[in-house]
mmCIF file of C-alpha atoms and ligand atoms in Angstrom:
data_model
loop_
_atom_site.group_PDB
_atom_site.id
_atom_site.type_symbol
_atom_site.label_atom_id
_atom_site.label_comp_id
_atom_site.label_asym_id
_atom_site.label_seq_id
_atom_site.Cartn_x
_atom_site.Cartn_y
_atom_site.Cartn_z
ATOM 1 C CA MET A 24 -98.256 -1.534 -71.725
ATOM 2 C CA THR A 25 -100.022 1.128 -72.506
ATOM 3 C CA SER A 26 -98.188 4.704 -73.005
ATOM 4 C CA THR A 27 -98.527 7.697 -70.319
ATOM 5 C CA THR A 28 -99.932 9.990 -74.054
ATOM 6 C CA GLN A 29 -102.633 7.944 -74.025
ATOM 7 C CA LEU A 30 -104.151 8.316 -70.848
ATOM 8 C CA ILE A 31 -106.677 11.175 -70.597
ATOM 9 C CA ASN A 32 -106.401 13.679 -67.216
ATOM 10 C CA ARG A 33 -109.486 15.334 -65.949
ATOM 11 C CA GLN A 34 -109.084 18.151 -63.928
ATOM 12 C CA PHE A 35 -110.637 21.083 -61.890
ATOM 13 C CA ARG A 36 -109.310 24.053 -62.474
ATOM 14 C CA LEU A 37 -109.880 27.488 -60.633
ATOM 15 C CA LYS A 38 -112.603 30.291 -62.724
ATOM 16 C CA SER A 39 -113.264 32.327 -60.288
ATOM 17 C CA ARG A 40 -113.160 33.123 -56.225
ATOM 18 C CA PRO A 41 -116.048 31.646 -54.927
ATOM 19 C CA SER A 42 -118.145 34.282 -53.017
ATOM 20 C CA GLY A 43 -119.394 32.210 -49.907
ATOM 21 C CA ARG A 44 -119.727 28.639 -51.287
ATOM 22 C CA VAL A 45 -118.563 26.982 -53.438
ATOM 23 C CA THR A 46 -120.166 25.810 -57.157
ATOM 24 C CA LYS A 47 -118.808 23.854 -59.984
ATOM 25 C CA ASP A 48 -118.796 27.399 -61.716
ATOM 26 C CA ASN A 49 -116.278 28.272 -60.075
ATOM 27 C CA PHE A 50 -114.425 25.857 -62.134
ATOM 28 C CA ASP A 51 -113.788 24.575 -64.923
ATOM 29 C CA PHE A 52 -113.704 20.854 -65.229
ATOM 30 C CA VAL A 53 -111.301 19.710 -68.567
ATOM 31 C CA GLU A 54 -109.592 16.765 -70.132
ATOM 32 C CA GLN A 55 -105.775 16.855 -70.619
ATOM 33 C CA ASN A 56 -103.466 14.408 -72.499
ATOM 34 C CA ILE A 57 -100.343 12.857 -70.214
ATOM 35 C CA PRO A 58 -97.415 13.952 -71.826
ATOM 36 C CA GLU A 59 -94.870 11.090 -71.717
ATOM 37 C CA LEU A 60 -92.733 10.882 -68.651
ATOM 38 C CA GLU A 61 -88.958 12.136 -68.206
ATOM 39 C CA LYS A 62 -85.986 10.668 -66.238
ATOM 40 C CA ASP A 63 -87.059 10.647 -62.248
ATOM 41 C CA GLN A 64 -90.390 11.462 -63.540
ATOM 42 C CA ILE A 65 -93.673 9.400 -61.991
ATOM 43 C CA LEU A 66 -96.959 9.177 -62.862
ATOM 44 C CA VAL A 67 -99.382 8.549 -60.029
ATOM 45 C CA ARG A 68 -103.592 7.899 -60.014
ATOM 46 C CA THR A 69 -105.684 9.784 -57.527
ATOM 47 C CA ILE A 70 -106.840 7.190 -55.341
ATOM 48 C CA TYR A 71 -108.543 9.247 -52.681
ATOM 49 C CA LEU A 72 -108.802 12.933 -52.460
ATOM 50 C CA SER A 73 -109.176 14.561 -49.632
ATOM 51 C CA LEU A 74 -111.834 17.425 -48.746
ATOM 52 C CA ASP A 75 -110.171 19.856 -46.255
ATOM 53 C CA PRO A 76 -111.823 23.208 -45.192
ATOM 54 C CA THR A 77 -108.313 24.576 -46.250
ATOM 55 C CA ASN A 78 -109.305 23.778 -49.974
ATOM 56 C CA ARG A 79 -111.543 27.303 -49.485
ATOM 57 C CA ILE A 80 -109.220 29.376 -47.823
ATOM 58 C CA TRP A 81 -106.365 28.451 -50.910
ATOM 59 C CA MET A 82 -109.219 29.011 -53.631
ATOM 60 C CA SER A 83 -109.845 32.446 -51.882
ATOM 61 C CA ASP A 84 -107.631 35.821 -51.732
ATOM 62 C CA MET A 85 -107.515 36.103 -48.023
ATOM 63 C CA GLU A 86 -104.157 36.157 -45.921
ATOM 64 C CA GLN A 87 -102.863 33.240 -45.529
ATOM 65 C CA TYR A 88 -100.349 30.390 -45.059
ATOM 66 C CA LEU A 89 -99.417 29.275 -48.689
ATOM 67 C CA PRO A 90 -99.913 31.248 -51.990
ATOM 68 C CA PRO A 91 -103.431 31.093 -53.284
ATOM 69 C CA VAL A 92 -104.452 28.723 -56.262
ATOM 70 C CA GLN A 93 -104.011 31.123 -58.806
ATOM 71 C CA LEU A 94 -107.458 31.420 -61.232
ATOM 72 C CA GLY A 95 -106.121 28.804 -64.418
ATOM 73 C CA GLU A 96 -104.252 27.005 -61.903
ATOM 74 C CA VAL A 97 -104.996 23.109 -60.814
ATOM 75 C CA MET A 98 -106.552 23.570 -57.529
ATOM 76 C CA ARG A 99 -104.569 22.387 -54.812
ATOM 77 C CA GLY A 100 -106.020 19.122 -53.177
ATOM 78 C CA LEU A 101 -104.458 16.580 -50.483
ATOM 79 C CA GLY A 102 -104.815 12.588 -51.642
ATOM 80 C CA ILE A 103 -103.828 9.418 -51.669
ATOM 81 C CA GLY A 104 -102.484 7.685 -55.199
ATOM 82 C CA LYS A 105 -100.353 4.974 -55.973
ATOM 83 C CA VAL A 106 -97.456 5.028 -58.930
ATOM 84 C CA VAL A 107 -98.313 3.414 -62.309
ATOM 85 C CA ARG A 108 -95.275 4.150 -63.742
ATOM 86 C CA SER A 109 -91.921 5.331 -62.919
ATOM 87 C CA LYS A 110 -88.900 6.434 -64.426
ATOM 88 C CA ASN A 111 -87.394 7.153 -60.736
ATOM 89 C CA SER A 112 -86.092 4.267 -58.919
ATOM 90 C CA LYS A 113 -87.457 5.570 -55.338
ATOM 91 C CA PHE A 114 -91.000 5.379 -56.242
ATOM 92 C CA LYS A 115 -91.717 1.687 -57.788
ATOM 93 C CA GLU A 116 -94.539 1.287 -59.567
ATOM 94 C CA GLY A 117 -97.668 0.050 -57.565
ATOM 95 C CA ALA A 118 -96.538 2.004 -54.691
ATOM 96 C CA TYR A 119 -98.867 4.048 -52.879
ATOM 97 C CA VAL A 120 -98.241 7.540 -51.941
ATOM 98 C CA SER A 121 -99.535 10.655 -49.965
ATOM 99 C CA GLY A 122 -99.132 14.659 -50.745
ATOM 100 C CA VAL A 123 -100.476 17.169 -52.246
ATOM 101 C CA LEU A 124 -102.251 15.566 -56.068
ATOM 102 C CA GLY A 125 -104.555 18.210 -56.646
ATOM 103 C CA TRP A 126 -107.960 18.067 -57.922
ATOM 104 C CA GLN A 127 -107.180 15.640 -60.864
ATOM 105 C CA GLU A 128 -107.056 12.308 -61.997
ATOM 106 C CA TYR A 129 -103.362 11.919 -62.782
ATOM 107 C CA VAL A 130 -100.350 13.822 -61.665
ATOM 108 C CA VAL A 131 -97.117 14.182 -63.423
ATOM 109 C CA SER A 132 -94.101 14.185 -60.537
ATOM 110 C CA ASP A 133 -90.620 14.072 -59.756
ATOM 111 C CA GLY A 134 -91.765 13.507 -55.920
ATOM 112 C CA ARG A 135 -89.431 16.810 -54.904
ATOM 113 C CA GLY A 136 -89.855 19.726 -54.271
ATOM 114 C CA ALA A 137 -91.946 22.471 -51.861
ATOM 115 C CA TRP A 138 -94.974 19.191 -51.852
ATOM 116 C CA PRO A 139 -92.579 16.110 -51.576
ATOM 117 C CA LEU A 140 -94.257 12.739 -52.149
ATOM 118 C CA THR A 141 -93.967 10.352 -49.133
ATOM 119 C CA VAL A 142 -94.331 6.704 -50.251
ATOM 120 C CA LEU A 143 -96.785 5.141 -47.802
ATOM 121 C CA PRO A 144 -95.610 1.634 -46.231
ATOM 122 C CA LYS A 145 -97.584 -1.505 -46.148
ATOM 123 C CA LEU A 146 -98.807 -2.337 -42.835
ATOM 124 C CA PRO A 147 -101.735 -5.084 -42.029
ATOM 125 C CA GLY A 148 -105.243 -3.129 -41.465
ATOM 126 C CA LEU A 149 -103.343 0.204 -42.305
ATOM 127 C CA SER A 150 -106.333 1.086 -44.668
ATOM 128 C CA LEU A 151 -105.976 3.638 -47.429
ATOM 129 C CA GLU A 152 -108.914 5.278 -45.803
ATOM 130 C CA ILE A 153 -106.375 5.999 -42.300
ATOM 131 C CA MET A 154 -103.395 7.109 -44.035
ATOM 132 C CA ALA A 155 -105.728 9.862 -45.876
ATOM 133 C CA GLY A 156 -107.740 10.744 -42.387
ATOM 134 C CA ALA A 157 -107.082 9.441 -38.812
ATOM 135 C CA ALA A 158 -103.519 8.653 -39.237
ATOM 136 C CA GLY A 159 -103.316 11.651 -42.001
ATOM 137 C CA MET A 160 -102.368 15.133 -42.371
ATOM 138 C CA THR A 161 -106.106 15.441 -40.026
ATOM 139 C CA GLY A 162 -104.746 12.885 -37.301
ATOM 140 C CA LEU A 163 -101.206 14.546 -37.462
ATOM 141 C CA THR A 164 -103.135 18.099 -36.401
ATOM 142 C CA ALA A 165 -105.038 16.416 -33.708
ATOM 143 C CA PHE A 166 -102.051 14.737 -32.284
ATOM 144 C CA PHE A 167 -99.778 18.137 -32.488
ATOM 145 C CA GLY A 168 -102.880 20.694 -31.181
ATOM 146 C CA PHE A 169 -103.764 18.570 -28.895
ATOM 147 C CA PHE A 170 -100.316 17.577 -26.938
ATOM 148 C CA GLU A 171 -98.056 20.506 -28.334
ATOM 149 C CA ILE A 172 -99.818 23.198 -27.911
ATOM 150 C CA GLY A 173 -102.569 21.816 -25.150
ATOM 151 C CA LYS A 174 -100.791 20.191 -22.772
ATOM 152 C CA PRO A 175 -102.906 18.356 -21.601
ATOM 153 C CA LYS A 176 -103.089 17.493 -18.017
ATOM 154 C CA GLU A 177 -104.714 14.116 -15.949
ATOM 155 C CA GLY A 178 -108.056 15.348 -14.687
ATOM 156 C CA GLU A 179 -108.236 18.210 -16.291
ATOM 157 C CA THR A 180 -111.202 19.543 -18.851
ATOM 158 C CA MET A 181 -111.096 19.932 -22.778
ATOM 159 C CA VAL A 182 -113.847 21.317 -24.618
ATOM 160 C CA VAL A 183 -113.329 20.951 -28.763
ATOM 161 C CA SER A 184 -115.561 21.802 -31.406
ATOM 162 C CA ALA A 185 -116.327 20.814 -34.750
ATOM 163 C CA ALA A 186 -115.863 17.655 -32.423
ATOM 164 C CA ALA A 187 -117.388 14.273 -35.021
ATOM 165 C CA GLY A 188 -115.688 16.086 -37.457
ATOM 166 C CA ALA A 189 -111.839 14.360 -38.906
ATOM 167 C CA VAL A 190 -109.948 16.451 -36.388
ATOM 168 C CA GLY A 191 -111.769 17.025 -33.761
ATOM 169 C CA SER A 192 -113.255 13.369 -33.250
ATOM 170 C CA ILE A 193 -109.877 12.210 -32.991
ATOM 171 C CA VAL A 194 -108.537 15.395 -30.271
ATOM 172 C CA GLY A 195 -111.660 14.053 -27.951
ATOM 173 C CA GLN A 196 -109.918 10.966 -28.213
ATOM 174 C CA LEU A 197 -106.711 11.734 -27.335
ATOM 175 C CA GLY A 198 -108.185 13.632 -24.140
ATOM 176 C CA LYS A 199 -110.029 10.487 -23.099
ATOM 177 C CA ILE A 200 -106.033 9.015 -23.492
ATOM 178 C CA SER A 201 -105.185 11.676 -21.328
ATOM 179 C CA GLY A 202 -107.047 11.153 -18.536
ATOM 180 C CA MET A 203 -109.066 14.453 -19.239
ATOM 181 C CA ARG A 204 -112.524 14.878 -19.002
ATOM 182 C CA VAL A 205 -113.946 15.612 -22.107
ATOM 183 C CA VAL A 206 -116.867 17.814 -24.094
ATOM 184 C CA GLY A 207 -117.296 17.867 -27.707
ATOM 185 C CA ILE A 208 -119.215 20.214 -29.421
ATOM 186 C CA ALA A 209 -121.606 19.054 -32.714
ATOM 187 C CA GLY A 210 -124.675 19.794 -34.901
ATOM 188 C CA GLY A 211 -127.297 17.100 -34.215
ATOM 189 C CA GLU A 212 -128.290 14.524 -31.622
ATOM 190 C CA GLU A 213 -127.105 11.932 -33.983
ATOM 191 C CA LYS A 214 -123.527 13.206 -34.304
ATOM 192 C CA CYS A 215 -123.509 13.559 -30.425
ATOM 193 C CA ALA A 216 -124.918 10.180 -29.634
ATOM 194 C CA TRP A 217 -121.533 8.575 -31.705
ATOM 195 C CA LEU A 218 -119.131 11.202 -29.589
ATOM 196 C CA LYS A 219 -120.424 9.581 -25.864
ATOM 197 C CA ASN A 220 -121.561 6.432 -27.048
ATOM 198 C CA GLU A 221 -118.395 5.179 -29.331
ATOM 199 C CA LEU A 222 -115.437 7.516 -28.239
ATOM 200 C CA LYS A 223 -116.680 7.893 -24.969
ATOM 201 C CA PHE A 224 -116.234 11.191 -24.590
ATOM 202 C CA ASP A 225 -117.891 12.488 -20.942
ATOM 203 C CA ALA A 226 -120.594 15.133 -22.967
ATOM 204 C CA ALA A 227 -121.222 16.182 -26.271
ATOM 205 C CA ILE A 228 -123.543 19.507 -26.744
ATOM 206 C CA ASP A 229 -125.381 19.759 -29.987
ATOM 207 C CA TYR A 230 -125.222 23.053 -30.497
ATOM 208 C CA LYS A 231 -128.645 23.802 -32.769
ATOM 209 C CA ASN A 232 -130.614 22.516 -29.492
ATOM 210 C CA PRO A 233 -131.656 26.076 -28.378
ATOM 211 C CA ASP A 234 -130.547 25.646 -24.718
ATOM 212 C CA TRP A 235 -127.066 24.552 -26.055
ATOM 213 C CA LYS A 236 -124.797 27.608 -24.156
ATOM 214 C CA LYS A 237 -126.527 26.060 -20.847
ATOM 215 C CA HIS A 238 -125.723 22.323 -21.407
ATOM 216 C CA LEU A 239 -122.060 24.072 -22.358
ATOM 217 C CA GLU A 240 -122.510 25.555 -18.417
ATOM 218 C CA GLU A 241 -123.571 22.791 -17.051
ATOM 219 C CA ALA A 242 -120.851 20.139 -18.591
ATOM 220 C CA THR A 243 -118.185 21.927 -17.751
ATOM 221 C CA PRO A 244 -118.682 22.657 -13.566
ATOM 222 C CA ASP A 245 -115.477 23.064 -13.464
ATOM 223 C CA GLY A 246 -114.661 25.589 -16.412
ATOM 224 C CA VAL A 247 -112.527 24.563 -19.323
ATOM 225 C CA ASP A 248 -108.550 23.971 -18.862
ATOM 226 C CA ILE A 249 -108.319 23.139 -22.834
ATOM 227 C CA ASN A 250 -110.035 24.885 -25.630
ATOM 228 C CA PHE A 251 -109.031 23.462 -28.768
ATOM 229 C CA GLU A 252 -110.992 25.524 -31.568
ATOM 230 C CA ASN A 253 -112.478 24.574 -34.589
ATOM 231 C CA VAL A 254 -115.046 26.285 -35.165
ATOM 232 C CA GLY A 255 -115.019 30.245 -34.006
ATOM 233 C CA GLY A 256 -117.820 32.957 -34.205
ATOM 234 C CA GLU A 257 -120.494 32.056 -31.180
ATOM 235 C CA ILE A 258 -119.491 29.009 -30.339
ATOM 236 C CA MET A 259 -115.574 30.489 -30.013
ATOM 237 C CA GLU A 260 -116.751 32.881 -27.809
ATOM 238 C CA ALA A 261 -119.372 31.176 -25.294
ATOM 239 C CA VAL A 262 -116.616 28.174 -24.497
ATOM 240 C CA TYR A 263 -113.975 31.202 -24.050
ATOM 241 C CA LYS A 264 -115.958 32.702 -21.008
ATOM 242 C CA ARG A 265 -115.321 29.282 -19.550
ATOM 243 C CA MET A 266 -111.878 29.608 -19.543
ATOM 244 C CA ASN A 267 -109.652 28.729 -16.431
ATOM 245 C CA LEU A 268 -106.712 30.753 -14.728
ATOM 246 C CA HIS A 269 -103.857 28.943 -17.171
ATOM 247 C CA SER A 270 -105.883 27.576 -19.563
ATOM 248 C CA ARG A 271 -104.724 26.717 -22.953
ATOM 249 C CA PHE A 272 -106.645 27.890 -26.667
ATOM 250 C CA VAL A 273 -105.483 25.737 -29.034
ATOM 251 C CA LEU A 274 -106.686 27.610 -32.387
ATOM 252 C CA CYS A 275 -106.706 25.067 -34.829
ATOM 253 C CA GLY A 276 -109.247 26.539 -37.315
ATOM 254 C CA LEU A 277 -112.436 28.590 -38.227
ATOM 255 C CA ILE A 278 -114.791 26.605 -40.503
ATOM 256 C CA SER A 279 -117.168 29.301 -39.621
ATOM 257 C CA GLY A 280 -116.253 32.192 -41.040
ATOM 258 C CA TYR A 281 -114.780 30.672 -44.438
ATOM 259 C CA ASN A 282 -117.285 31.072 -46.648
ATOM 260 C CA ASP A 283 -117.740 34.844 -45.098
ATOM 261 C CA THR A 284 -116.364 37.627 -46.921
ATOM 262 C CA ASP A 285 -115.658 39.298 -43.798
ATOM 263 C CA ASP A 286 -114.065 38.442 -40.232
ATOM 264 C CA LYS A 287 -117.510 39.441 -37.798
ATOM 265 C CA LYS A 288 -118.001 36.114 -37.216
ATOM 266 C CA SER A 289 -114.441 36.302 -35.187
ATOM 267 C CA ARG A 290 -114.386 38.641 -32.483
ATOM 268 C CA LEU A 291 -112.771 38.277 -28.983
ATOM 269 C CA SER A 292 -112.284 40.469 -26.647
ATOM 270 C CA ILE A 293 -108.643 40.405 -24.908
ATOM 271 C CA ALA A 294 -108.616 41.335 -22.337
ATOM 272 C CA PRO A 295 -109.404 37.766 -20.143
ATOM 273 C CA ALA A 296 -106.815 36.558 -21.859
ATOM 274 C CA LEU A 297 -104.661 38.799 -19.413
ATOM 275 C CA MET A 298 -106.974 38.465 -16.472
ATOM 276 C CA LYS A 299 -106.464 34.372 -16.863
ATOM 277 C CA ARG A 300 -103.058 34.083 -18.243
ATOM 278 C CA ILE A 301 -104.610 31.644 -21.045
ATOM 279 C CA LYS A 302 -102.477 31.058 -23.631
ATOM 280 C CA ILE A 303 -104.107 31.568 -27.646
ATOM 281 C CA GLU A 304 -101.525 29.660 -29.877
ATOM 282 C CA GLY A 305 -103.089 29.420 -33.632
ATOM 283 C CA PHE A 306 -101.086 26.391 -35.511
ATOM 284 C CA ILE A 307 -100.911 24.724 -38.992
ATOM 285 C CA ILE A 308 -99.708 21.461 -39.172
ATOM 286 C CA THR A 309 -97.080 21.609 -41.658
ATOM 287 C CA ASP A 310 -95.470 23.590 -38.692
ATOM 288 C CA TYR A 311 -94.108 19.625 -37.338
ATOM 289 C CA VAL A 312 -93.999 17.635 -40.884
ATOM 290 C CA GLN A 313 -90.353 16.680 -38.977
ATOM 291 C CA ARG A 314 -92.280 14.664 -36.551
ATOM 292 C CA PHE A 315 -94.646 13.344 -38.685
ATOM 293 C CA GLN A 316 -93.739 9.401 -38.854
ATOM 294 C CA GLU A 317 -93.416 9.797 -35.485
ATOM 295 C CA ALA A 318 -97.046 10.838 -34.501
ATOM 296 C CA ALA A 319 -98.594 8.389 -37.334
ATOM 297 C CA THR A 320 -96.365 5.612 -35.242
ATOM 298 C CA LYS A 321 -98.598 6.522 -32.006
ATOM 299 C CA LEU A 322 -102.019 7.051 -33.896
ATOM 300 C CA VAL A 323 -101.664 4.010 -35.627
ATOM 301 C CA MET A 324 -100.751 1.485 -32.473
ATOM 302 C CA TRP A 325 -103.437 3.766 -30.291
ATOM 303 C CA MET A 326 -106.156 2.562 -33.572
ATOM 304 C CA ALA A 327 -104.627 -1.329 -34.037
ATOM 305 C CA ALA A 328 -105.143 -0.815 -29.768
ATOM 306 C CA GLY A 329 -108.901 0.085 -29.787
ATOM 307 C CA LYS A 330 -107.817 3.814 -28.539
ATOM 308 C CA ILE A 331 -108.513 5.963 -31.398
ATOM 309 C CA LYS A 332 -111.698 4.707 -33.039
ATOM 310 C CA HIS A 333 -112.642 6.539 -36.639
ATOM 311 C CA LYS A 334 -115.050 6.730 -39.610
ATOM 312 C CA GLU A 335 -115.126 8.321 -42.658
ATOM 313 C CA THR A 336 -117.666 9.574 -45.403
ATOM 314 C CA ILE A 337 -116.797 8.485 -48.362
ATOM 315 C CA ILE A 338 -117.723 10.792 -52.270
ATOM 316 C CA ASP A 339 -117.813 8.680 -55.154
ATOM 317 C CA GLY A 340 -116.774 10.565 -58.505
ATOM 318 C CA LEU A 341 -114.027 13.271 -58.868
ATOM 319 C CA GLU A 342 -116.542 15.251 -60.695
ATOM 320 C CA ASN A 343 -118.687 15.879 -57.644
ATOM 321 C CA ALA A 344 -115.677 17.345 -55.464
ATOM 322 C CA PRO A 345 -116.763 21.368 -55.460
ATOM 323 C CA GLU A 346 -119.978 20.277 -54.610
ATOM 324 C CA SER A 347 -118.795 18.126 -51.812
ATOM 325 C CA LEU A 348 -116.982 20.550 -50.550
ATOM 326 C CA ASN A 349 -119.713 22.106 -48.920
ATOM 327 C CA LEU A 350 -120.463 19.028 -46.899
ATOM 328 C CA LEU A 351 -117.885 20.092 -44.781
ATOM 329 C CA PHE A 352 -119.585 23.666 -43.658
ATOM 330 C CA ASP A 353 -123.050 22.148 -43.714
ATOM 331 C CA GLY A 354 -122.290 19.197 -41.256
ATOM 332 C CA GLY A 355 -122.959 16.685 -44.004
ATOM 333 C CA ASN A 356 -119.340 14.813 -42.819
ATOM 334 C CA THR A 357 -118.587 12.298 -39.293
ATOM 335 C CA GLY A 358 -115.205 11.822 -39.803
ATOM 336 C CA LYS A 359 -113.295 11.943 -42.460
ATOM 337 C CA LEU A 360 -114.581 13.507 -45.771
ATOM 338 C CA LEU A 361 -112.781 11.712 -48.934
ATOM 339 C CA ILE A 362 -113.591 11.667 -52.705
ATOM 340 C CA LYS A 363 -112.998 8.285 -54.015
ATOM 341 C CA VAL A 364 -111.375 9.086 -57.492
ATOM 342 C CA SER A 365 -110.316 5.776 -58.607
ATOM 343 C CA GLU A 366 -110.375 2.133 -56.946
ATOM 344 C CA PRO A 367 -107.124 1.212 -55.105
HETATM 345 N N1 NAP B 12 -104.073 24.678 -38.593
HETATM 346 C C1 NAP B 12 -104.295 23.244 -39.117
HETATM 347 O O1 NAP B 12 -103.159 22.795 -39.582
HETATM 348 C C2 NAP B 12 -105.579 22.775 -39.342
HETATM 349 C C3 NAP B 12 -105.159 21.364 -40.284
HETATM 350 C C4 NAP B 12 -106.659 21.002 -40.183
HETATM 351 C C5 NAP B 12 -107.847 21.120 -40.043
HETATM 352 N N2 NAP B 12 -107.631 22.302 -39.704
HETATM 353 C C6 NAP B 12 -109.013 23.206 -39.156
HETATM 354 O O2 NAP B 12 -109.536 21.796 -38.275
HETATM 355 C C7 NAP B 12 -111.061 22.148 -38.672
HETATM 356 C C8 NAP B 12 -111.900 21.013 -38.818
HETATM 357 O O3 NAP B 12 -111.043 20.516 -39.981
HETATM 358 P P1 NAP B 12 -111.419 18.493 -39.761
HETATM 359 O O4 NAP B 12 -111.212 18.827 -41.752
HETATM 360 O O5 NAP B 12 -111.449 18.237 -39.036
HETATM 361 O O6 NAP B 12 -113.444 19.056 -41.098
HETATM 362 P P2 NAP B 12 -114.496 18.416 -40.079
HETATM 363 O O7 NAP B 12 -114.707 19.221 -38.641
HETATM 364 O O8 NAP B 12 -113.702 17.187 -40.505
HETATM 365 O O9 NAP B 12 -115.851 18.946 -41.078
HETATM 366 C C9 NAP B 12 -115.934 20.540 -40.597
HETATM 367 C C10 NAP B 12 -117.378 20.056 -39.956
HETATM 368 O O10 NAP B 12 -117.002 21.600 -39.275
HETATM 369 C C11 NAP B 12 -118.733 21.613 -38.741
HETATM 370 N N3 NAP B 12 -119.272 23.519 -38.536
HETATM 371 C C12 NAP B 12 -118.789 23.355 -40.143
HETATM 372 N N4 NAP B 12 -119.262 25.426 -40.069
HETATM 373 C C13 NAP B 12 -119.948 25.392 -38.570
HETATM 374 C C14 NAP B 12 -120.581 26.310 -38.120
HETATM 375 N N5 NAP B 12 -120.836 27.122 -38.727
HETATM 376 N N6 NAP B 12 -120.660 26.408 -37.117
HETATM 377 C C15 NAP B 12 -120.637 24.915 -36.264
HETATM 378 N N7 NAP B 12 -119.642 24.157 -36.958
HETATM 379 C C16 NAP B 12 -119.947 24.215 -38.058
HETATM 380 C C17 NAP B 12 -119.096 20.065 -39.265
HETATM 381 O O11 NAP B 12 -120.196 19.985 -38.187
HETATM 382 P P3 NAP B 12 -121.188 19.939 -37.581
HETATM 383 O O12 NAP B 12 -122.268 19.347 -37.861
HETATM 384 O O13 NAP B 12 -121.387 19.747 -35.804
HETATM 385 O O14 NAP B 12 -121.898 21.178 -37.839
HETATM 386 C C18 NAP B 12 -118.587 20.083 -40.071
HETATM 387 O O15 NAP B 12 -118.957 18.330 -40.046
HETATM 388 C C19 NAP B 12 -111.087 23.099 -39.578
HETATM 389 O O16 NAP B 12 -111.441 24.184 -38.821
HETATM 390 C C20 NAP B 12 -109.854 23.525 -40.068
HETATM 391 O O17 NAP B 12 -109.678 24.385 -40.466
HETATM 392 C C21 NAP B 12 -106.264 23.060 -38.856
#
């Protein structure tokens, strides 16, 4: 077996904070030798890197829920990898793990600390792509935001923005499982057709159509009981206007503003929240880490029963990570966006 020191790691280190869109120039793409493993350490080869809107937040020095990635550091990123060497009995060689692997081909870890690695179960039908998305961080975000903050009731109406994306597509299907009227907002006719025909949303609004606000009104004749907010800006304002008495506003993300240098796109008048007793609550998925197992099990069961469908947009090659992140801001992905770094 080759010694780890004969393997070369390639990694993206943050060189400068992006202003607006991310470019390759914001990073140094460096090669490094891998050190000899110490006791309790493992070597993980990255298979899938998850590209997430939060990567863009971590690159900035805006106020955020984690320390920003520092200049010179390996770019932080979630992923799924395979244990290729192990000096730790908890992680067997050949096991698949998920966690913060970083934008790199290999990571040396003891599996503990602020970002513990989780060994993934080997179950028939449970692919690595599902574990990186629909039953992974984005599926869990949909689950906890929808059930814990949305507090769904049968017969109510939910609107979800970025509805054809990783989180939004699962949220909408959880709404259908819960007996809600589900209205998705997405960019383009093709995505809207997928939401209606495949995922069985009751309506899908193409916000690129100039009449989208009228279409939103028509699709929500009884107002909105849950707004699952992924986008912010003009879309958020239009949905907010239609929210009902005692409705819930699940503040999951504000992607339309992440490339901005100011917060101009995200303004809401707070008065309607008082008059209509709207509950607005932000959350970060790590708040629910103790309950991931329980939620992932339910998501997988619904997938096996055909009640939750999932899609992935997969880009080959770690070297494409920086520019591929922009697909999230251009709507170039349907479902979960992944970078395939190496073969399983
Ligand atoms: N709170 C948490 O813990 C947590 C965890 C994960 C994700 N999130 C948030 O959830 C949201 C969705 O994340 P995701 O990973 O599932 O990404 P995603 O929805 O798979 O991808 C982002 C999508 O957002 C849409 N979009 C981008 N810019 C837009 C704009 N200016 N106006 C309207 N739509 C726009 C695009 O779809 P279109 O083609 O439809 O424009 C794009 O495909 C993000 O806001 C993210 O920050 C929060």
